Amino acid sequence: MSDYDFIVLGGGSAGYAGAATAARLGLKTAVVEGGRDVGGLCILRGCMPSKTLLESGHRAEDIRHAAEFGLHADYRGADGEAIRARKRRLIGEFADHRRHQLESGKFEFIRGEASFTGSHSIEVRMLDGSGVRTLTARAFLIATGSHIQWHDIPGLRETGCWTSDDVLDAGHIPASVVVLGGGAIALELASYYAGIGSRVSVVQRGHQLLKETDEDVATELTKALEHRGLEIFRDTKLLRTERVAGGKRVHFSHAGSERSVDGEEIIYALGREPATDVLQLAKAGVKTDGPQILADTHQRCGPEHIFAAGDVCGPVEVVHIAIQQAELATRNAARTLGCLDGALEEIDYRLALFVVFTHPEVASVGLTERQAREKHEIATATYPFADHGKSMIRGATHGFVKLIVEKSSGLILGGSCVGPNAADLIHEIAVAMYFRATAADLARIPHYHPTLSEIWTYPAEDLAGTPNLMPP
């Protein structure tokens, strides 16, 4: 007889969601968390602390542009220690809440590092030094998250660098930084430092920033960031790093020649990878591709009783999808164990959201234009913030919105936004897609004037073939 019906490996957002769901379904459940701190990536080292810092950067930039609005204000720099103190206070509150949820949940909360010894058993090396526990379960959910992926760059170890973890708890603000990477984490850190007044250079290996987005979206963001003063190099190959007088230097090839850029600090943001290295997944028969777990549409990953959710399996590494995957996986585990009726559920990424909290923000939902063209005959329409009344009033005119529809039916397949409050504006399209709305449906919905959200009516009416009688 097994010790538990269901064991969850990982106490982050996905792990807690899975455990809470299992407890509600009446499964005897345990959560095993091996991290020194409790809370998971989003709370401790991801979503929440990074947005706390970014808010300071955005406020600083507003102060520097106060004269544009007829206001007298002087930007006198940033207090890194005060920014860190605010971050620690807020994140401490969030982490305390998650710790309370885990410690008071209707499941056992075990602090230790787990590894599989078979498809139904794990060993847990207890963090308190009390030894090793052997636990068995009828089903498992793997939700151990991700960690920084290190690439071999000559000289980097000797030169030294900051990771996103270091930035998020740094009291010192460098006068200049060189950011390695062009993904969401890299660009948010770059946007933060630019906001508070540091000189920022970005070195991106690929052709475009944000490879997850369409090229027109990435190009618009690049233009906006360069307008803010960021120096951006694309299509590069990192060669080496070294210490120089006053800071650090990054050498890279670019446009057929070797270039270099200096900064007080190097920010390493070249991606993350699933944190599965200590799990001994092969002993459980879990399917993998390198460190990544291969999960099917039911979130199963090999054996019918082992499931995965979140960064360990992807394909989209964002917290709300990790929670959705975990809850679905847990219900499917309950069905596999005969504790819940109905057919196994399949995960649906039709409404997958992607947001980057740069300045301006970037957001998308559903299919990109590139993905949509591979599956459908489509039509697209865009509208610029530079010709939109509320954006002009706010002095936030970089960017555009884009709608993607199925040509024959007008069904909305996706949307993208580069511009002010993109992270919030994209949810209007998510709601429309949830109800399977067409461009004509969206065009008929009244929007108050002047608001940012009414900008969606312009591409909607263009695609629906109806005139827009409102002023911009």
Tab-separated table of C-alpha atoms in Angstrom:
chain	number	residue	atom	x	y	z
A	1	MET	CA	0.000	0.000	0.000
A	2	SER	CA	1.324	3.449	-0.941
A	3	ASP	CA	2.051	6.183	1.590
A	4	TYR	CA	0.093	8.713	-0.472
A	5	ASP	CA	-2.335	8.895	-3.343
A	6	PHE	CA	-0.534	11.890	-4.843
A	7	ILE	CA	2.888	13.464	-4.300
A	8	VAL	CA	3.727	16.866	-5.745
A	9	LEU	CA	7.391	17.685	-6.313
A	10	GLY	CA	7.808	21.463	-6.005
A	11	GLY	CA	6.072	24.045	-3.856
A	12	GLY	CA	5.821	26.933	-6.309
A	13	SER	CA	2.672	28.257	-7.948
A	14	ALA	CA	2.085	25.117	-10.033
A	15	GLY	CA	2.909	22.758	-7.177
A	16	TYR	CA	0.620	24.497	-4.725
A	17	ALA	CA	-2.210	24.625	-7.296
A	18	GLY	CA	-1.850	20.886	-7.884
A	19	ALA	CA	-1.750	20.033	-4.188
A	20	ALA	CA	-4.735	22.223	-3.336
A	21	THR	CA	-6.723	20.653	-6.175
A	22	ALA	CA	-5.777	17.141	-5.037
A	23	ALA	CA	-6.799	17.878	-1.460
A	24	ARG	CA	-10.177	19.183	-2.612
A	25	LEU	CA	-10.653	15.940	-4.568
A	26	GLY	CA	-10.005	13.900	-1.442
A	27	LEU	CA	-6.589	12.539	-2.394
A	28	LYS	CA	-4.080	11.869	0.379
A	29	THR	CA	-1.405	14.301	-0.751
A	30	ALA	CA	2.124	15.462	0.069
A	31	VAL	CA	4.168	18.344	-1.300
A	32	VAL	CA	7.963	18.007	-1.347
A	33	GLU	CA	9.861	21.297	-1.643
A	34	GLY	CA	13.658	21.274	-1.799
A	35	GLY	CA	14.363	24.995	-2.018
A	36	ARG	CA	15.959	26.924	0.830
A	37	ASP	CA	13.180	29.521	0.533
A	38	VAL	CA	9.510	28.730	0.042
A	39	GLY	CA	7.404	30.468	-2.581
A	40	GLY	CA	8.514	29.368	-6.024
A	41	LEU	CA	10.174	31.235	-8.877
A	42	CYS	CA	7.349	33.687	-9.610
A	43	ILE	CA	7.203	35.035	-6.060
A	44	LEU	CA	10.860	34.813	-5.056
A	45	ARG	CA	12.909	35.460	-8.185
A	46	GLY	CA	10.572	36.128	-11.086
A	47	CYS	CA	7.279	37.873	-11.734
A	48	MET	CA	6.767	39.775	-8.508
A	49	PRO	CA	10.260	41.074	-7.613
A	50	SER	CA	11.061	42.045	-11.208
A	51	LYS	CA	7.834	44.024	-11.565
A	52	THR	CA	8.518	45.740	-8.251
A	53	LEU	CA	11.852	47.007	-9.582
A	54	LEU	CA	10.343	47.895	-12.954
A	55	GLU	CA	7.751	50.077	-11.244
A	56	SER	CA	10.578	52.146	-9.766
A	57	GLY	CA	12.174	52.411	-13.199
A	58	HIS	CA	8.920	53.537	-14.817
A	59	ARG	CA	8.307	56.167	-12.114
A	60	ALA	CA	11.854	57.490	-12.580
A	61	GLU	CA	11.316	57.846	-16.311
A	62	ASP	CA	8.074	59.728	-15.729
A	63	ILE	CA	9.918	62.216	-13.532
A	64	ARG	CA	12.570	62.799	-16.191
A	65	HIS	CA	9.853	63.602	-18.741
A	66	ALA	CA	7.761	65.807	-16.461
A	67	ALA	CA	8.578	68.977	-18.420
A	68	GLU	CA	6.693	67.585	-21.423
A	69	PHE	CA	3.522	67.923	-19.346
A	70	GLY	CA	4.275	71.401	-18.069
A	71	LEU	CA	5.549	70.162	-14.712
A	72	HIS	CA	8.651	71.213	-12.800
A	73	ALA	CA	10.490	68.192	-11.443
A	74	ASP	CA	14.108	67.218	-11.094
A	75	TYR	CA	15.256	63.621	-11.207
A	76	ARG	CA	17.952	63.249	-8.581
A	77	GLY	CA	18.781	59.606	-9.126
A	78	ALA	CA	17.700	56.358	-7.520
A	79	ASP	CA	18.331	54.906	-4.073
A	80	GLY	CA	19.178	51.281	-4.730
A	81	GLU	CA	18.980	50.315	-1.071
A	82	ALA	CA	15.492	51.819	-0.774
A	83	ILE	CA	14.318	50.071	-3.941
A	84	ARG	CA	15.635	46.776	-2.584
A	85	ALA	CA	14.005	47.349	0.806
A	86	ARG	CA	10.610	47.923	-0.829
A	87	LYS	CA	11.072	44.809	-2.945
A	88	ARG	CA	12.047	42.698	0.059
A	89	ARG	CA	9.056	43.918	2.048
A	90	LEU	CA	6.546	43.175	-0.705
A	91	ILE	CA	8.078	39.832	-1.690
A	92	GLY	CA	8.334	38.848	1.968
A	93	GLU	CA	4.596	39.366	2.321
A	94	PHE	CA	3.845	37.337	-0.803
A	95	ALA	CA	6.221	34.537	0.236
A	96	ASP	CA	4.834	34.439	3.786
A	97	HIS	CA	1.342	34.002	2.355
A	98	ARG	CA	2.453	31.122	0.113
A	99	ARG	CA	4.373	29.506	2.998
A	100	HIS	CA	1.241	29.710	5.154
A	101	GLN	CA	-0.817	28.126	2.372
A	102	LEU	CA	1.634	25.247	2.106
A	103	GLU	CA	2.059	24.715	5.830
A	104	SER	CA	-1.660	24.925	6.602
A	105	GLY	CA	-2.978	23.051	3.551
A	106	LYS	CA	-4.864	19.801	3.757
A	107	PHE	CA	-1.754	17.907	2.714
A	108	GLU	CA	1.630	17.109	4.218
A	109	PHE	CA	4.357	19.658	3.469
A	110	ILE	CA	7.812	18.085	3.405
A	111	ARG	CA	11.034	20.121	3.184
A	112	GLY	CA	13.603	18.115	1.281
A	113	GLU	CA	15.217	17.328	-2.063
A	114	ALA	CA	13.496	14.490	-3.884
A	115	SER	CA	14.695	11.970	-6.457
A	116	PHE	CA	12.886	9.006	-7.979
A	117	THR	CA	13.954	5.482	-7.067
A	118	GLY	CA	11.195	3.887	-9.144
A	119	SER	CA	7.990	4.852	-10.883
A	120	HIS	CA	6.073	4.838	-7.585
A	121	SER	CA	8.786	5.795	-5.084
A	122	ILE	CA	11.088	8.689	-4.182
A	123	GLU	CA	13.870	9.391	-1.720
A	124	VAL	CA	13.783	12.729	0.077
A	125	ARG	CA	16.971	14.160	1.581
A	126	MET	CA	15.575	16.247	4.394
A	127	LEU	CA	16.724	19.871	4.561
A	128	ASP	CA	16.877	19.787	8.362
A	129	GLY	CA	19.620	17.153	8.188
A	130	SER	CA	17.461	14.424	9.710
A	131	GLY	CA	18.359	11.960	6.969
A	132	VAL	CA	16.525	10.395	4.042
A	133	ARG	CA	12.840	9.466	3.846
A	134	THR	CA	11.488	6.944	1.360
A	135	LEU	CA	7.974	7.752	0.167
A	136	THR	CA	5.618	5.968	-2.189
A	137	ALA	CA	2.608	7.268	-4.094
A	138	ARG	CA	0.033	6.087	-6.581
A	139	ALA	CA	0.571	9.206	-8.725
A	140	PHE	CA	2.982	12.142	-8.997
A	141	LEU	CA	3.051	15.713	-10.268
A	142	ILE	CA	6.483	17.116	-11.154
A	143	ALA	CA	6.539	20.908	-10.825
A	144	THR	CA	10.095	21.774	-9.826
A	145	GLY	CA	10.394	24.862	-12.029
A	146	SER	CA	13.549	26.079	-13.736
A	147	HIS	CA	16.962	27.530	-13.038
A	148	ILE	CA	19.467	29.675	-14.911
A	149	GLN	CA	20.956	28.041	-18.016
A	150	TRP	CA	24.682	28.665	-18.257
A	151	HIS	CA	26.486	28.957	-21.580
A	152	ASP	CA	30.232	28.655	-21.960
A	153	ILE	CA	31.542	32.176	-22.631
A	154	PRO	CA	35.331	32.459	-22.417
A	155	GLY	CA	36.416	34.663	-19.524
A	156	LEU	CA	32.981	35.050	-17.960
A	157	ARG	CA	33.818	33.115	-14.803
A	158	GLU	CA	36.909	35.256	-14.214
A	159	THR	CA	35.196	38.502	-15.187
A	160	GLY	CA	32.106	37.859	-13.099
A	161	CYS	CA	28.528	38.817	-13.859
A	162	TRP	CA	25.129	39.337	-12.305
A	163	THR	CA	22.230	37.013	-13.005
A	164	SER	CA	18.599	38.060	-12.716
A	165	ASP	CA	18.705	36.735	-9.141
A	166	ASP	CA	21.557	39.127	-8.342
A	167	VAL	CA	19.847	42.116	-9.954
A	168	LEU	CA	16.632	41.507	-8.039
A	169	ASP	CA	18.433	41.773	-4.707
A	170	ALA	CA	21.116	44.343	-5.521
A	171	GLY	CA	21.415	47.478	-3.418
A	172	HIS	CA	23.983	49.031	-5.757
A	173	ILE	CA	22.894	50.580	-9.055
A	174	PRO	CA	25.646	50.349	-11.712
A	175	ALA	CA	26.221	53.447	-13.819
A	176	SER	CA	26.239	51.218	-16.909
A	177	VAL	CA	25.317	47.626	-17.703
A	178	VAL	CA	25.799	45.231	-20.605
A	179	VAL	CA	22.850	42.851	-20.844
A	180	LEU	CA	23.502	39.500	-22.503
A	181	GLY	CA	20.281	38.229	-24.075
A	182	GLY	CA	17.218	39.494	-25.894
A	183	GLY	CA	14.394	37.567	-24.230
A	184	ALA	CA	11.785	38.718	-21.742
A	185	ILE	CA	14.049	38.581	-18.674
A	186	ALA	CA	16.914	40.380	-20.417
A	187	LEU	CA	14.734	43.166	-21.779
A	188	GLU	CA	12.868	43.739	-18.533
A	189	LEU	CA	16.163	44.124	-16.683
A	190	ALA	CA	17.448	46.412	-19.433
A	191	SER	CA	14.270	48.488	-19.240
A	192	TYR	CA	14.603	48.790	-15.447
A	193	TYR	CA	18.174	50.038	-15.582
A	194	ALA	CA	17.416	52.439	-18.427
A	195	GLY	CA	14.475	53.780	-16.440
A	196	ILE	CA	16.522	54.623	-13.361
A	197	GLY	CA	19.237	56.223	-15.466
A	198	SER	CA	21.951	53.639	-16.137
A	199	ARG	CA	23.555	53.432	-19.564
A	200	VAL	CA	22.359	50.150	-21.100
A	201	SER	CA	23.730	48.010	-23.922
A	202	VAL	CA	21.960	44.826	-25.047
A	203	VAL	CA	23.819	42.072	-26.891
A	204	GLN	CA	21.413	39.641	-28.541
A	205	ARG	CA	22.596	36.551	-30.389
A	206	GLY	CA	19.569	36.152	-32.670
A	207	HIS	CA	18.157	38.272	-35.479
A	208	GLN	CA	15.338	39.739	-33.406
A	209	LEU	CA	14.488	40.510	-29.834
A	210	LEU	CA	11.737	38.363	-28.293
A	211	LYS	CA	11.856	35.366	-30.629
A	212	GLU	CA	8.380	34.374	-29.384
A	213	THR	CA	6.811	37.352	-31.178
A	214	ASP	CA	6.281	38.356	-34.801
A	215	GLU	CA	9.101	40.296	-36.414
A	216	ASP	CA	7.048	43.501	-36.752
A	217	VAL	CA	6.372	43.423	-32.998
A	218	ALA	CA	10.046	42.862	-32.184
A	219	THR	CA	11.126	45.574	-34.624
A	220	GLU	CA	8.759	48.108	-33.092
A	221	LEU	CA	9.998	47.322	-29.600
A	222	THR	CA	13.606	47.644	-30.758
A	223	LYS	CA	12.895	51.095	-32.202
A	224	ALA	CA	11.162	52.202	-29.006
A	225	LEU	CA	13.982	50.981	-26.762
A	226	GLU	CA	16.605	52.624	-28.952
A	227	HIS	CA	14.596	55.853	-28.812
A	228	ARG	CA	14.891	55.627	-25.024
A	229	GLY	CA	18.658	55.478	-25.415
A	230	LEU	CA	19.379	51.752	-25.158
A	231	GLU	CA	22.153	50.463	-27.408
A	232	ILE	CA	21.053	47.192	-29.026
A	233	PHE	CA	23.232	44.770	-30.989
A	234	ARG	CA	21.562	41.863	-32.811
A	235	ASP	CA	22.933	38.962	-34.882
A	236	THR	CA	25.961	38.600	-32.660
A	237	LYS	CA	28.222	35.848	-31.408
A	238	LEU	CA	29.652	36.232	-27.921
A	239	LEU	CA	33.417	35.803	-28.013
A	240	ARG	CA	34.815	36.573	-24.568
A	241	THR	CA	34.643	38.888	-21.586
A	242	GLU	CA	37.337	40.596	-19.554
A	243	ARG	CA	37.876	43.084	-16.770
A	244	VAL	CA	39.023	46.544	-17.798
A	245	ALA	CA	39.686	49.762	-15.940
A	246	GLY	CA	36.412	50.923	-14.443
A	247	GLY	CA	34.369	47.880	-15.314
A	248	LYS	CA	33.952	44.933	-17.647
A	249	ARG	CA	34.114	44.420	-21.397
A	250	VAL	CA	32.148	42.074	-23.659
A	251	HIS	CA	33.657	41.115	-27.025
A	252	PHE	CA	31.360	39.856	-29.770
A	253	SER	CA	31.195	39.514	-33.533
A	254	HIS	CA	28.691	41.752	-35.258
A	255	ALA	CA	28.156	42.664	-38.929
A	256	GLY	CA	31.276	40.791	-39.963
A	257	SER	CA	33.698	42.322	-37.508
A	258	GLU	CA	34.664	42.080	-33.862
A	259	ARG	CA	33.105	44.655	-31.569
A	260	SER	CA	33.187	45.307	-27.851
A	261	VAL	CA	31.097	47.205	-25.340
A	262	ASP	CA	31.946	48.201	-21.773
A	263	GLY	CA	29.844	48.442	-18.644
A	264	GLU	CA	30.284	48.607	-14.921
A	265	GLU	CA	28.438	45.289	-14.704
A	266	ILE	CA	27.492	42.436	-17.035
A	267	ILE	CA	23.944	41.113	-16.698
A	268	TYR	CA	23.698	37.459	-17.748
A	269	ALA	CA	20.194	36.705	-19.081
A	270	LEU	CA	20.642	33.962	-21.661
A	271	GLY	CA	17.729	31.808	-20.645
A	272	ARG	CA	16.579	29.242	-18.124
A	273	GLU	CA	16.213	25.474	-18.237
A	274	PRO	CA	14.052	22.919	-16.379
A	275	ALA	CA	15.269	22.131	-12.860
A	276	THR	CA	15.227	18.363	-13.232
A	277	ASP	CA	18.899	17.434	-12.813
A	278	VAL	CA	18.552	15.800	-9.357
A	279	LEU	CA	15.218	14.046	-9.938
A	280	GLN	CA	16.603	10.816	-11.468
A	281	LEU	CA	13.721	10.837	-13.955
A	282	ALA	CA	15.002	7.820	-15.894
A	283	LYS	CA	14.383	5.602	-12.862
A	284	ALA	CA	10.704	6.507	-13.073
A	285	GLY	CA	10.454	6.101	-16.841
A	286	VAL	CA	9.709	9.801	-17.400
A	287	LYS	CA	10.176	10.924	-21.005
A	288	THR	CA	12.678	13.750	-21.461
A	289	ASP	CA	14.545	15.740	-24.068
A	290	GLY	CA	17.653	16.833	-22.233
A	291	PRO	CA	16.497	18.472	-18.990
A	292	GLN	CA	12.985	19.116	-20.351
A	293	ILE	CA	10.153	16.744	-19.522
A	294	LEU	CA	8.014	15.711	-22.498
A	295	ALA	CA	4.392	15.987	-21.460
A	296	ASP	CA	1.435	15.119	-23.653
A	297	THR	CA	-1.822	17.052	-23.897
A	298	HIS	CA	-3.034	15.357	-20.700
A	299	GLN	CA	0.190	16.501	-18.927
A	300	ARG	CA	1.318	12.880	-18.677
A	301	CYS	CA	5.036	12.354	-19.193
A	302	GLY	CA	5.522	8.649	-19.803
A	303	PRO	CA	3.965	6.462	-17.105
A	304	GLU	CA	0.222	7.005	-16.954
A	305	HIS	CA	0.397	8.028	-13.285
A	306	ILE	CA	3.181	10.648	-13.554
A	307	PHE	CA	2.334	14.177	-14.670
A	308	ALA	CA	4.262	17.437	-15.124
A	309	ALA	CA	3.405	21.134	-15.079
A	310	GLY	CA	5.146	24.469	-15.426
A	311	ASP	CA	8.676	25.262	-16.532
A	312	VAL	CA	9.804	21.634	-16.343
A	313	CYS	CA	7.736	20.792	-19.412
A	314	GLY	CA	6.740	24.070	-21.117
A	315	PRO	CA	5.873	24.842	-23.825
A	316	VAL	CA	5.044	28.305	-22.413
A	317	GLU	CA	6.899	29.260	-19.241
A	318	VAL	CA	4.433	31.628	-17.580
A	319	VAL	CA	2.800	31.232	-14.215
A	320	HIS	CA	-0.892	31.276	-15.158
A	321	ILE	CA	-0.353	28.466	-17.665
A	322	ALA	CA	1.699	26.504	-15.124
A	323	ILE	CA	-1.244	26.723	-12.712
A	324	GLN	CA	-3.683	25.680	-15.448
A	325	GLN	CA	-1.477	22.709	-16.346
A	326	ALA	CA	-1.143	21.651	-12.701
A	327	GLU	CA	-4.857	21.774	-11.971
A	328	LEU	CA	-5.677	19.854	-15.158
A	329	ALA	CA	-2.927	17.302	-14.445
A	330	THR	CA	-4.242	16.739	-10.932
A	331	ARG	CA	-7.781	16.140	-12.132
A	332	ASN	CA	-6.427	13.709	-14.700
A	333	ALA	CA	-4.413	11.965	-11.986
A	334	ALA	CA	-7.597	11.620	-9.927
A	335	ARG	CA	-9.337	10.085	-12.941
A	336	THR	CA	-6.422	7.711	-13.480
A	337	LEU	CA	-6.723	6.619	-9.839
A	338	GLY	CA	-10.490	6.110	-10.185
A	339	CYS	CA	-11.283	8.997	-7.821
A	340	LEU	CA	-12.948	11.269	-10.380
A	341	ASP	CA	-15.358	10.494	-13.189
A	342	GLY	CA	-15.054	11.589	-16.792
A	343	ALA	CA	-12.578	11.412	-19.633
A	344	LEU	CA	-9.080	12.823	-19.325
A	345	GLU	CA	-8.902	16.544	-20.078
A	346	GLU	CA	-6.598	18.004	-22.717
A	347	ILE	CA	-4.706	21.251	-22.258
A	348	ASP	CA	-5.760	24.054	-24.612
A	349	TYR	CA	-3.257	26.775	-25.473
A	350	ARG	CA	-5.669	28.667	-27.749
A	351	LEU	CA	-5.674	31.586	-25.295
A	352	ALA	CA	-1.971	31.471	-24.425
A	353	LEU	CA	-0.862	34.919	-23.231
A	354	PHE	CA	2.632	36.376	-23.473
A	355	VAL	CA	3.618	39.655	-21.798
A	356	VAL	CA	6.895	41.531	-21.408
A	357	PHE	CA	6.890	44.467	-18.986
A	358	THR	CA	9.352	46.662	-20.841
A	359	HIS	CA	8.641	50.320	-21.555
A	360	PRO	CA	6.695	50.192	-23.803
A	361	GLU	CA	5.107	46.876	-22.870
A	362	VAL	CA	4.655	43.961	-25.274
A	363	ALA	CA	1.760	41.514	-25.130
A	364	SER	CA	0.126	38.892	-27.307
A	365	VAL	CA	-2.585	36.259	-27.105
A	366	GLY	CA	-3.417	33.281	-29.271
A	367	LEU	CA	-1.514	32.672	-32.492
A	368	THR	CA	1.197	34.935	-33.787
A	369	GLU	CA	0.843	35.992	-37.404
A	370	ARG	CA	3.606	33.559	-38.332
A	371	GLN	CA	1.830	30.651	-36.607
A	372	ALA	CA	-1.568	31.608	-38.008
A	373	ARG	CA	-0.327	31.641	-41.602
A	374	GLU	CA	0.881	28.059	-41.191
A	375	LYS	CA	-2.625	26.880	-40.263
A	376	HIS	CA	-5.148	29.274	-41.785
A	377	GLU	CA	-5.846	31.715	-44.561
A	378	ILE	CA	-5.780	34.916	-42.568
A	379	ALA	CA	-6.242	38.647	-42.668
A	380	THR	CA	-4.516	41.137	-40.382
A	381	ALA	CA	-4.931	44.794	-39.494
A	382	THR	CA	-2.904	47.159	-37.354
A	383	TYR	CA	-3.336	50.603	-35.851
A	384	PRO	CA	-0.588	52.822	-34.399
A	385	PHE	CA	-0.627	54.443	-30.982
A	386	ALA	CA	0.905	57.530	-32.655
A	387	ASP	CA	-2.493	58.232	-34.256
A	388	HIS	CA	-4.556	57.451	-31.157
A	389	GLY	CA	-5.971	60.278	-29.056
A	390	LYS	CA	-5.475	58.917	-25.537
A	391	SER	CA	-1.956	57.755	-26.360
A	392	MET	CA	-1.066	61.195	-27.680
A	393	ILE	CA	-2.451	62.820	-24.535
A	394	ARG	CA	-0.319	60.511	-22.416
A	395	GLY	CA	2.769	61.111	-24.535
A	396	ALA	CA	3.019	57.361	-25.170
A	397	THR	CA	2.954	57.041	-28.936
A	398	HIS	CA	5.383	54.214	-29.658
A	399	GLY	CA	3.842	50.972	-30.855
A	400	PHE	CA	0.717	49.532	-32.395
A	401	VAL	CA	-2.002	46.914	-31.987
A	402	LYS	CA	-2.575	44.052	-34.403
A	403	LEU	CA	-5.515	41.717	-34.900
A	404	ILE	CA	-5.252	38.392	-36.721
A	405	VAL	CA	-8.428	36.760	-38.022
A	406	GLU	CA	-9.470	33.791	-40.100
A	407	LYS	CA	-10.211	35.326	-43.474
A	408	SER	CA	-13.366	33.388	-44.291
A	409	SER	CA	-15.142	33.779	-40.948
A	410	GLY	CA	-13.522	36.787	-39.314
A	411	LEU	CA	-12.870	34.679	-36.193
A	412	ILE	CA	-10.168	36.281	-34.061
A	413	LEU	CA	-7.134	33.983	-33.935
A	414	GLY	CA	-4.721	36.246	-32.120
A	415	GLY	CA	-3.694	39.734	-31.208
A	416	SER	CA	-0.523	41.626	-30.407
A	417	CYS	CA	0.183	44.938	-28.746
A	418	VAL	CA	3.325	47.033	-28.367
A	419	GLY	CA	2.611	50.171	-26.406
A	420	PRO	CA	1.266	51.725	-23.209
A	421	ASN	CA	-0.491	49.296	-20.857
A	422	ALA	CA	-0.164	46.460	-23.376
A	423	ALA	CA	-0.219	43.918	-20.542
A	424	ASP	CA	-3.724	45.041	-19.621
A	425	LEU	CA	-5.028	45.858	-23.098
A	426	ILE	CA	-4.335	42.347	-24.403
A	427	HIS	CA	-6.946	40.867	-22.068
A	428	GLU	CA	-9.710	42.483	-24.106
A	429	ILE	CA	-8.680	40.240	-26.993
A	430	ALA	CA	-8.308	37.241	-24.674
A	431	VAL	CA	-11.912	37.708	-23.549
A	432	ALA	CA	-13.096	38.132	-27.136
A	433	MET	CA	-11.277	34.949	-28.162
A	434	TYR	CA	-12.662	33.038	-25.180
A	435	PHE	CA	-16.177	33.733	-26.490
A	436	ARG	CA	-14.972	32.976	-30.050
A	437	ALA	CA	-15.765	36.480	-31.230
A	438	THR	CA	-15.190	37.756	-34.754
A	439	ALA	CA	-13.687	41.090	-35.728
A	440	ALA	CA	-17.227	42.291	-36.459
A	441	ASP	CA	-18.330	41.311	-32.934
A	442	LEU	CA	-15.460	43.287	-31.440
A	443	ALA	CA	-16.210	46.266	-33.672
A	444	ARG	CA	-19.813	46.380	-32.406
A	445	ILE	CA	-18.814	46.576	-28.716
A	446	PRO	CA	-19.007	50.180	-27.444
A	447	HIS	CA	-15.748	51.692	-26.193
A	448	TYR	CA	-15.585	54.884	-24.177
A	449	HIS	CA	-13.682	57.801	-25.728
A	450	PRO	CA	-10.930	58.679	-25.089
A	451	THR	CA	-9.484	55.458	-23.672
A	452	LEU	CA	-6.555	53.280	-24.579
A	453	SER	CA	-8.790	50.244	-25.049
A	454	GLU	CA	-10.783	51.816	-27.892
A	455	ILE	CA	-7.727	51.468	-30.129
A	456	TRP	CA	-8.796	47.857	-30.742
A	457	THR	CA	-11.909	49.083	-32.574
A	458	TYR	CA	-9.841	50.434	-35.459
A	459	PRO	CA	-8.269	47.188	-36.686
A	460	ALA	CA	-11.519	45.376	-35.814
A	461	GLU	CA	-13.577	47.698	-38.006
A	462	ASP	CA	-10.971	47.539	-40.759
A	463	LEU	CA	-11.247	43.742	-40.804
A	464	ALA	CA	-15.037	43.819	-40.502
A	465	GLY	CA	-15.345	46.351	-43.329
A	466	THR	CA	-17.197	48.953	-41.271
A	467	PRO	CA	-16.221	52.636	-40.937
A	468	ASN	CA	-15.059	54.063	-37.611
A	469	LEU	CA	-16.840	57.345	-36.947
A	470	MET	CA	-15.062	58.110	-33.682
A	471	PRO	CA	-12.115	60.523	-33.568
A	472	PRO	CA	-8.715	58.878	-33.064
